[in-house]
Every structure is written in C-alpha cells, then in structure tokens.
Coordinates of C-alpha atoms in Angstrom, one line a residue:
M1 CA 40.3 80.8 118.0
A2 CA 38.0 82.8 119.9
L3 CA 39.3 86.4 117.7
L4 CA 38.3 83.8 114.3
G5 CA 35.0 83.2 115.6
L6 CA 34.4 86.8 116.3
A7 CA 35.8 87.6 112.9
V8 CA 33.6 85.6 111.5
A9 CA 30.4 87.2 113.5
A10 CA 31.4 90.6 112.3
A11 CA 31.6 90.0 109.2
A12 CA 28.3 88.1 108.8
W13 CA 27.0 91.1 111.1
F14 CA 28.3 93.5 108.2
A15 CA 27.2 91.4 105.8
L16 CA 23.6 91.4 106.9
G17 CA 23.9 95.3 107.2
V18 CA 24.7 95.7 103.7
R19 CA 21.9 93.6 102.7
A20 CA 19.3 95.4 104.8
A21 CA 20.3 98.8 103.5
H22 CA 20.1 97.3 100.6
D23 CA 17.1 96.2 100.4
Q24 CA 15.9 99.5 102.2
D25 CA 17.1 101.6 99.2
A26 CA 15.4 99.1 96.9
V27 CA 11.8 99.8 98.9
S28 CA 12.7 103.1 99.2
A29 CA 13.3 103.6 94.9
L30 CA 10.1 101.2 94.0
V31 CA 7.9 103.8 96.4
N32 CA 9.2 106.6 94.9
S33 CA 8.5 106.0 91.2
H34 CA 5.4 104.2 91.6
T35 CA 2.1 106.6 93.3
S36 CA 0.1 103.4 93.5
L37 CA 1.8 99.6 94.5
T38 CA 0.5 96.4 93.0
A39 CA -0.5 93.6 95.7
A40 CA 2.6 92.1 94.5
Q41 CA 5.0 95.1 95.1
A42 CA 3.8 96.2 98.3
N43 CA 3.8 92.8 99.7
A44 CA 7.7 92.3 98.3
A45 CA 8.7 95.8 99.6
E46 CA 6.9 94.6 103.6
V47 CA 9.1 91.7 103.1
K48 CA 12.2 93.7 102.9
I49 CA 11.7 96.1 105.2
A50 CA 10.6 93.4 107.8
D51 CA 13.9 91.8 106.9
A52 CA 15.9 95.6 107.1
Q53 CA 14.3 96.2 110.7
T54 CA 15.5 93.2 112.3
L55 CA 19.0 94.8 112.0
N56 CA 18.2 98.3 111.8
P57 CA 14.9 99.8 114.0
D58 CA 15.7 103.1 112.4
E59 CA 12.2 105.1 112.3
S60 CA 12.5 105.8 108.6
L61 CA 12.0 102.3 108.4
L62 CA 8.5 102.7 109.7
A63 CA 7.9 105.5 107.7
L64 CA 8.7 103.8 104.6
H65 CA 6.4 100.9 105.6
A66 CA 3.7 103.5 106.1
Q67 CA 4.3 104.9 102.4
I68 CA 4.3 101.1 101.0
E69 CA 0.6 100.9 102.6
F70 CA -0.4 104.6 101.1
N71 CA 0.6 103.5 98.0
A72 CA -0.7 100.2 98.2
G73 CA -4.2 101.3 99.1
H74 CA -4.0 100.6 102.3
A75 CA -4.8 104.7 103.6
A76 CA -6.1 103.7 107.3
T77 CA -2.9 101.5 108.0
A78 CA -0.5 103.9 106.4
E79 CA -2.1 106.3 109.1
R80 CA -1.7 103.8 111.9
L81 CA 1.5 103.4 110.9
A82 CA 2.5 107.0 110.9
K83 CA 0.9 107.8 114.2
T84 CA 2.8 104.8 115.8
L85 CA 5.6 106.8 114.1
V86 CA 5.6 110.6 115.5
R87 CA 4.4 108.5 119.2
R88 CA 7.7 106.7 119.0
A89 CA 9.4 110.1 117.8
P90 CA 7.5 113.0 118.7
R91 CA 10.2 115.5 118.1
D92 CA 11.0 114.2 114.4
V93 CA 9.8 116.6 111.9
D94 CA 9.9 113.7 109.3
S95 CA 7.7 111.7 111.2
W96 CA 5.2 114.6 111.4
V97 CA 5.5 115.1 107.6
T98 CA 4.8 112.0 107.2
L99 CA 1.9 111.9 108.8
A100 CA 0.6 115.3 107.0
V101 CA 1.2 113.9 103.8
L102 CA -0.9 110.4 104.8
T103 CA -3.3 112.2 106.3
R104 CA -4.0 115.0 103.7
R105 CA -7.2 113.3 102.5
G106 CA -8.3 111.0 104.8
D107 CA -8.3 112.6 108.3
P108 CA -8.9 116.4 109.0
A109 CA -7.9 116.5 112.0
A110 CA -4.8 114.6 111.9
N111 CA -3.9 117.0 109.2
A112 CA -4.1 120.0 110.6
L113 CA -2.5 118.5 114.0
A114 CA 0.6 117.2 111.6
I115 CA 1.1 120.7 109.8
A116 CA 0.9 122.4 113.2
K117 CA 3.6 120.3 114.9
V118 CA 5.6 120.7 111.5
H119 CA 5.8 124.3 112.2
Q120 CA 6.3 124.5 115.4
L121 CA 9.5 121.9 114.8
A122 CA 10.7 123.6 111.9
P123 CA 9.2 127.2 111.6
P124 CA 9.4 128.9 108.3
V125 CA 12.5 131.2 107.9
S126 CA 12.1 135.0 106.7
S127 CA 13.8 135.4 103.4
T128 CA 14.3 138.7 104.6
P129 CA 17.3 140.0 107.1

C-alpha cells in the first residue's frame, strides 16, 4: 500500500513538473515574440512564472520574469529583478547578459558593470590561431 502511495505521489510530482516546463516554454515564446506586452499578457505570464517557480527555483525563471517586466514597460522592476539575479548567480554569464540588456537605456553605470562582467566571465575568443 505504501508503494502505491509513493507511486501516486511520484506521478503527481512528474505531472506538475511537466506543467511547469510547459508554462515556462509558453512564457518564453511570448517574451521572444513580443517587444512589448499588454498588461493582460504580462499578468498571465507572471502567474505562469510564479507557478513554475513553485517546483523549479531555477534562475532562468527569474531572468524570464525580468524580461516580462521590461517588455511590459516596467523597466525599474526589470532592473531590480536582474540585479537580484546577478546577486544570486554572480558567476553566471547569462545573468550578467540579462542585466546588460535590461539596463542598456536606463542605467549606464549598471550597464557598464554588466558588460565588464560578461567580458570577464566569457572573454572574447580570437579568431586567429
């Protein structure tokens, strides 16, 4: 009987994980296909991200949330989320790229720092041997 309960719990956990991955993919597609989001689109995306974060605390979801905020016209919130992202993952080049992109127009100092960190963590590779 305990084995059956464990199997049911594992199946439920798997189903929730599949749903979270589906939600993350749907939000990624929305963000990648729109340079701006309506309030309704942003709210729906934020709900899906919050649901996905319940099972997956991956930093990519925080980056996606920052992109949603930016595309919804909330640059200050997007920047705050991106700064949280680099604090949580200071050696992750993608986190710094996210900060660089989101601060390009609004915060020159944060943008310069982010670009410098990107070059430090992933220096350009010379094309000559």
